[in-house]
Amino acid sequence: MAKRIYFFGGGQADGDGTQKPLLGGKGAGLHEMTRLGIPVPPGFTITTEVCTAFFASGERIPEGLLDEARAAIRRVEEIVGTRFGDPENPLLVSVRSGARASMPGMMDTILNLGLNEAIVAGLGARTQNPRFALDAYRRFIVTYADVVLGIHRKRFDDALEIARRKAAAARGMVEAQRLTVAELQRKLPDSMFDEETLRSLVKEQRRIVQEETGTPFPDDPWAQLEGAIVAVFRSWNNNRAKTYRKMHDIPEAWGTACNVQAMVFGNLGEDSGTGVAFTRDPSTGEKRFFGEWLPNAQGEDVVAGVRTPNPIAKGQGNDEGSLEVRMPEAYAELVRTQERLEKHFRDMQDLEFTVQSGRLYLLQTRNGKRTGRAGVRIAVEMAKEGLIDQREAVMRVDPASIEQLLHPTIDPKAPKTLLARGLPASPGAASGQVVFHADEAERKAAQGLPVILVRAETSPEDIHGMKAANGILTARGGMTSHAAVVARGMGKCCVAGCSAVAVSYETATMTVTIYDELGRPTDTVSVKGGDVITLDGATGSVYLGAIPTAPASLSSEYEELMRWADTARRLKVLANADTGADARTARSYGAEGIGLCRTEHMFFDDKRIAAVREMILARDVDARKAALAKLLPYQREDFTAIFQEMAGLPVTIRLLDPPLHEFLPQERKQIEDLAATMKVRPAELVRKVEELHELNPMLGHRGCRLGVTFPEINEMQARAIFEAACDVAEKGAPPKLEIMIPLAMTRKELALAKATIERVASEVFAEKGRSVSYLFGTMIELPRAALRASELAEEAEFFSFGTNDLTQTTMGISRDDAGKFLGAYVEAAILPKDPFTSLDTEGVGELVAIACERGRKTRPNLELGVCGEHGGDPSSIRFFERVKLDYVSCSPLRVPIARLAAAQAALTEGGATTLQTTA
Ligand code: PEP
Ligand code: MG
């Protein structure tokens, strides 16, 4: 039987840092730290395999596991010198979840386990601090009741408030009854509760449990332990965890490990405390030890963000409260430890620590979450420091996170009204309507309204609202609060801990206190739900109204990383761009040409649409040619602009693709206007529009089928292309021209189009007295085209996979309607992902592979690329590397992502350049 429990403690550990799949990230970190001799309270990890077995057997703890846990607890007792369940000298434990990938705050944790009334009394006597023992117990009861017994927290919150009001009255705080819950909480925080208050609170909590469950709160520590283990495993499947997994592509099958560990207490008094730290700044990536802590507190206090924490080091505000000043010895040891851990794990670490009566303990180390900008900077600087090599630096950065570097920032020159300043928790800038609830955020965002979610603090229940919002503002909490960590992961702009803001959910208002330069309150502004505000996540500023944003500027570390990536990359990265301006943007992001220019986008322009409609509705060929002649100069102008931007680089122009009816007027007024211009009766136009109507337009008269019935369209487009290319060639370097036919399925369709294009080319070249070279090719968008690739390659000099249509036609799923049911497919794991976002490599991918192989057989130097949306999707790019396409083409803003993803694909899929290891 596989080993189910891994012990760590006393300088020895059964596991190590490499065993994340089995021990979870938290577990693996604890085992490795123990091996390194770092002070870690002893404990044990129940493996993720046990969690999987637990679910496989209908949520039953495997036979014999609890006996093994008992034996492991005995070993902990020996090391710590206390005994589990012994009122004289009790051992308390924490029971924590910890999956292979970190899922911050998504699953459950129980602290202070192993208490009952007798043990509380014993612990109070032994620590000479009965208040502390009672405080630990009341926290334990609430968490246990919530997590294990499933009793709503609200009941305990209410009990807490009643206790607070009673305590206030007893202290003679006459105004207490008039204060709001939040105001009173500030005046009389939990930490000021006396023994008597805590004792009656505990009594009330136990009464609630009895009332809700019909049985007393469990007093047997072993029963508590069993309940907690079950709850931790179950929490793998709670809704928050499921949502998080979906967002981060974490497989359902992994399961969580369960860590049981001796408690150390940060709330034993003023020489105790607890905190969270990062070995480098998770927001900017700067190499500076950075973190927050709270004196006399337990870990949950820091993360919950109810108290605003102090900095760890000096020079980060509130020096007096810093750990460096308050506990210099523990601080010095923490600094040494963080340096060691970063060197050892060769990555930025996110640490949790507790100081108990002056002694430092590490409770967690893991690779820290970071912003996209920080990720790039850390990878590049670590390579330069020699901690990792360049290859690893390229592999370290998640291509999707690069997107954050491309985020807009607030236009510095725009006029603005500063409301307040909070912590710059996650970069980016966002404007939107203020909403106070996650559900409301989701509802409004679904209507296309940009919203800013404003909360006193966020909790995992708010995650769907955070996802829907453009930005997040919280009144409380620090840089490591839930809001900050989650927003950073989502790449969303977030301002946290904005203490000038007071949120009232009852009245849907946030009241902002305005301060003068000397920090004196001068005024208050009240912002209602629905009012617009703007957040600047880079500075922590909150502004009234909407403010224009300026485009992102890329860091020098980014440029360096991309250079390394480009050295490793085999696939070329082109862009999908339809205008000169798009082409310029694409170039600035490093596109090496244009892989798809959709010419129909040029048709929608206000000035041109009339000519387009005339062309479509023309009674005969001559009338159509006359209308096309009006379009020709426009098309030529567009092509000229693009060719100038892309001198010397490939530019792939696709001939007209969509069904013609897409260009026609639908509304009565538009039809009447057009009829007047064309000098026909409106009824005639209506009839024509009806004639063009198709039941399945995506499978209808579109793509190269248009050229078969109306060859004049191809003629006009080819003429515009060649005239523009000759004109550009006259002044400088022409682009590497490629002309592409959409939606082909037979060789003959290609031969027909090719004949037209060749004829027009020779006409234009003769007129211009010069020629430009070009390739003729086709998109592969139909299964038949993929299967008959060997014939198509007789005509085509290149293939470009139109994987949007190829997905649609292979899977028989309409691109335009899939949204209605694809979500359910992904939810039920029928499909792993939306196949229009991430290529279905098994099905659609097989057709791509077949077409590559058969096409190359006919024409060994056949050029192969992809221009569907998948060209900018990292996991699809890995597949395109495997089938050895020549290029991917994607929207301009995804070009950097594709460059990095292509480099990573080359480095992992083999056969690629290896990078130098010197920086
Ligand atoms: C495609 O089908 O993948 C493609 C790029 O063409 P469009 O999206 O214009 O249909
Ligand atoms: Mg297409």
PDB file of N, CA, C and O and ligand atoms in Angstrom, residues 576 596 598 600-601 654 657 698 702 779 781 801-806 815 867-870, ligand 1:
ATOM      1  N   ASN A 576      -2.729  39.539 -37.529  1.00  0.00           N
ATOM      2  CA  ASN A 576      -3.933  39.751 -38.320  1.00  0.00           C
ATOM      3  C   ASN A 576      -4.212  41.253 -38.270  1.00  0.00           C
ATOM      4  O   ASN A 576      -4.470  41.786 -37.191  1.00  0.00           O
ATOM      5  N   LEU A 596      -2.839  37.686 -42.014  1.00  0.00           N
ATOM      6  CA  LEU A 596      -4.216  37.743 -42.497  1.00  0.00           C
ATOM      7  C   LEU A 596      -4.670  39.191 -42.570  1.00  0.00           C
ATOM      8  O   LEU A 596      -4.714  39.886 -41.561  1.00  0.00           O
ATOM      9  N   ARG A 598      -8.042  40.883 -43.662  1.00  0.00           N
ATOM     10  CA  ARG A 598      -9.421  40.562 -44.061  1.00  0.00           C
ATOM     11  C   ARG A 598      -9.950  41.738 -44.871  1.00  0.00           C
ATOM     12  O   ARG A 598     -10.313  42.769 -44.302  1.00  0.00           O
ATOM     13  N   GLU A 600     -12.658  42.423 -46.360  1.00  0.00           N
ATOM     14  CA  GLU A 600     -14.038  42.903 -46.220  1.00  0.00           C
ATOM     15  C   GLU A 600     -14.150  44.001 -45.168  1.00  0.00           C
ATOM     16  O   GLU A 600     -15.054  44.807 -45.207  1.00  0.00           O
ATOM     17  N   HIS A 601     -13.209  44.007 -44.215  1.00  0.00           N
ATOM     18  CA  HIS A 601     -13.282  45.051 -43.198  1.00  0.00           C
ATOM     19  C   HIS A 601     -13.149  46.439 -43.819  1.00  0.00           C
ATOM     20  O   HIS A 601     -13.596  47.425 -43.261  1.00  0.00           O
ATOM     21  N   ARG A 654      -6.280  38.348 -47.974  1.00  0.00           N
ATOM     22  CA  ARG A 654      -7.336  37.375 -48.289  1.00  0.00           C
ATOM     23  C   ARG A 654      -8.429  38.051 -49.106  1.00  0.00           C
ATOM     24  O   ARG A 654      -8.884  39.136 -48.758  1.00  0.00           O
ATOM     25  N   ASP A 657     -14.523  37.381 -48.267  1.00  0.00           N
ATOM     26  CA  ASP A 657     -14.943  36.118 -47.649  1.00  0.00           C
ATOM     27  C   ASP A 657     -16.418  36.041 -47.252  1.00  0.00           C
ATOM     28  O   ASP A 657     -17.073  35.030 -47.511  1.00  0.00           O
ATOM     29  N   MET A 698     -23.220  30.747 -42.987  1.00  0.00           N
ATOM     30  CA  MET A 698     -21.834  30.326 -42.770  1.00  0.00           C
ATOM     31  C   MET A 698     -21.449  29.168 -43.682  1.00  0.00           C
ATOM     32  O   MET A 698     -20.276  28.919 -43.933  1.00  0.00           O
ATOM     33  N   ARG A 702     -20.363  32.104 -49.823  1.00  0.00           N
ATOM     34  CA  ARG A 702     -19.299  32.929 -49.246  1.00  0.00           C
ATOM     35  C   ARG A 702     -17.944  32.379 -49.675  1.00  0.00           C
ATOM     36  O   ARG A 702     -17.870  31.379 -50.360  1.00  0.00           O
ATOM     37  N   MET A 779      -6.639  29.290 -47.805  1.00  0.00           N
ATOM     38  CA  MET A 779      -6.919  28.965 -46.416  1.00  0.00           C
ATOM     39  C   MET A 779      -7.404  27.524 -46.380  1.00  0.00           C
ATOM     40  O   MET A 779      -8.000  27.047 -47.346  1.00  0.00           O
ATOM     41  N   GLU A 781     -10.003  25.655 -44.359  1.00  0.00           N
ATOM     42  CA  GLU A 781     -11.076  25.944 -43.407  1.00  0.00           C
ATOM     43  C   GLU A 781     -12.164  24.878 -43.442  1.00  0.00           C
ATOM     44  O   GLU A 781     -13.159  24.986 -42.731  1.00  0.00           O
ATOM     45  N   PHE A 801      -4.105  27.921 -42.106  1.00  0.00           N
ATOM     46  CA  PHE A 801      -5.239  27.255 -41.461  1.00  0.00           C
ATOM     47  C   PHE A 801      -6.158  28.290 -40.831  1.00  0.00           C
ATOM     48  O   PHE A 801      -5.743  29.025 -39.928  1.00  0.00           O
ATOM     49  N   GLY A 802      -7.378  28.342 -41.349  1.00  0.00           N
ATOM     50  CA  GLY A 802      -8.401  29.217 -40.762  1.00  0.00           C
ATOM     51  C   GLY A 802      -9.122  28.380 -39.720  1.00  0.00           C
ATOM     52  O   GLY A 802     -10.185  27.805 -39.958  1.00  0.00           O
ATOM     53  N   THR A 803      -8.510  28.312 -38.545  1.00  0.00           N
ATOM     54  CA  THR A 803      -9.010  27.352 -37.553  1.00  0.00           C
ATOM     55  C   THR A 803     -10.318  27.784 -36.906  1.00  0.00           C
ATOM     56  O   THR A 803     -10.950  26.986 -36.231  1.00  0.00           O
ATOM     57  N   ASN A 804     -10.730  29.033 -37.134  1.00  0.00           N
ATOM     58  CA  ASN A 804     -12.069  29.423 -36.651  1.00  0.00           C
ATOM     59  C   ASN A 804     -13.112  28.645 -37.445  1.00  0.00           C
ATOM     60  O   ASN A 804     -13.971  27.967 -36.894  1.00  0.00           O
ATOM     61  N   ASP A 805     -13.004  28.763 -38.767  1.00  0.00           N
ATOM     62  CA  ASP A 805     -13.955  28.033 -39.602  1.00  0.00           C
ATOM     63  C   ASP A 805     -13.691  26.532 -39.575  1.00  0.00           C
ATOM     64  O   ASP A 805     -14.625  25.733 -39.598  1.00  0.00           O
ATOM     65  N   LEU A 806     -12.424  26.161 -39.514  1.00  0.00           N
ATOM     66  CA  LEU A 806     -12.129  24.719 -39.515  1.00  0.00           C
ATOM     67  C   LEU A 806     -12.706  24.058 -38.258  1.00  0.00           C
ATOM     68  O   LEU A 806     -13.182  22.926 -38.308  1.00  0.00           O
ATOM     69  N   ARG A 815     -19.966  29.031 -34.986  1.00  0.00           N
ATOM     70  CA  ARG A 815     -19.145  30.016 -34.263  1.00  0.00           C
ATOM     71  C   ARG A 815     -20.006  31.039 -33.560  1.00  0.00           C
ATOM     72  O   ARG A 815     -19.640  31.573 -32.524  1.00  0.00           O
ATOM     73  N   CYS A 867      -4.052  31.328 -39.081  1.00  0.00           N
ATOM     74  CA  CYS A 867      -4.494  32.705 -38.846  1.00  0.00           C
ATOM     75  C   CYS A 867      -5.814  32.767 -38.094  1.00  0.00           C
ATOM     76  O   CYS A 867      -6.381  33.836 -37.908  1.00  0.00           O
ATOM     77  N   GLY A 868      -6.325  31.614 -37.638  1.00  0.00           N
ATOM     78  CA  GLY A 868      -7.507  31.636 -36.770  1.00  0.00           C
ATOM     79  C   GLY A 868      -7.107  32.174 -35.397  1.00  0.00           C
ATOM     80  O   GLY A 868      -5.909  32.356 -35.117  1.00  0.00           O
ATOM     81  N   GLU A 869      -8.083  32.400 -34.525  1.00  0.00           N
ATOM     82  CA  GLU A 869      -7.808  32.958 -33.186  1.00  0.00           C
ATOM     83  C   GLU A 869      -6.776  32.140 -32.422  1.00  0.00           C
ATOM     84  O   GLU A 869      -6.081  32.641 -31.540  1.00  0.00           O
ATOM     85  N   HIS A 870      -6.693  30.860 -32.738  1.00  0.00           N
ATOM     86  CA  HIS A 870      -5.768  29.974 -32.032  1.00  0.00           C
ATOM     87  C   HIS A 870      -4.310  30.373 -32.203  1.00  0.00           C
ATOM     88  O   HIS A 870      -3.459  29.948 -31.438  1.00  0.00           O
TER      89      HIS A 870
HETATM   90  C1  PEP B   1     -10.774  31.477 -39.778  1.00  0.00           C
HETATM   91  O1  PEP B   1     -11.814  31.002 -40.204  1.00  0.00           O
HETATM   92  O2  PEP B   1     -10.048  30.899 -38.964  1.00  0.00           O
HETATM   93  C2  PEP B   1     -10.313  32.794 -40.249  1.00  0.00           C
HETATM   94  C3  PEP B   1      -9.153  33.280 -39.881  1.00  0.00           C
HETATM   95  O3  PEP B   1     -11.176  33.506 -41.018  1.00  0.00           O
HETATM   96  P1  PEP B   1     -12.431  34.314 -40.422  1.00  0.00           P
HETATM   97  O4  PEP B   1     -12.294  34.339 -38.948  1.00  0.00           O
HETATM   98  O5  PEP B   1     -12.354  35.658 -41.053  1.00  0.00           O
HETATM   99  O6  PEP B   1     -13.571  33.500 -40.908  1.00  0.00           O
END
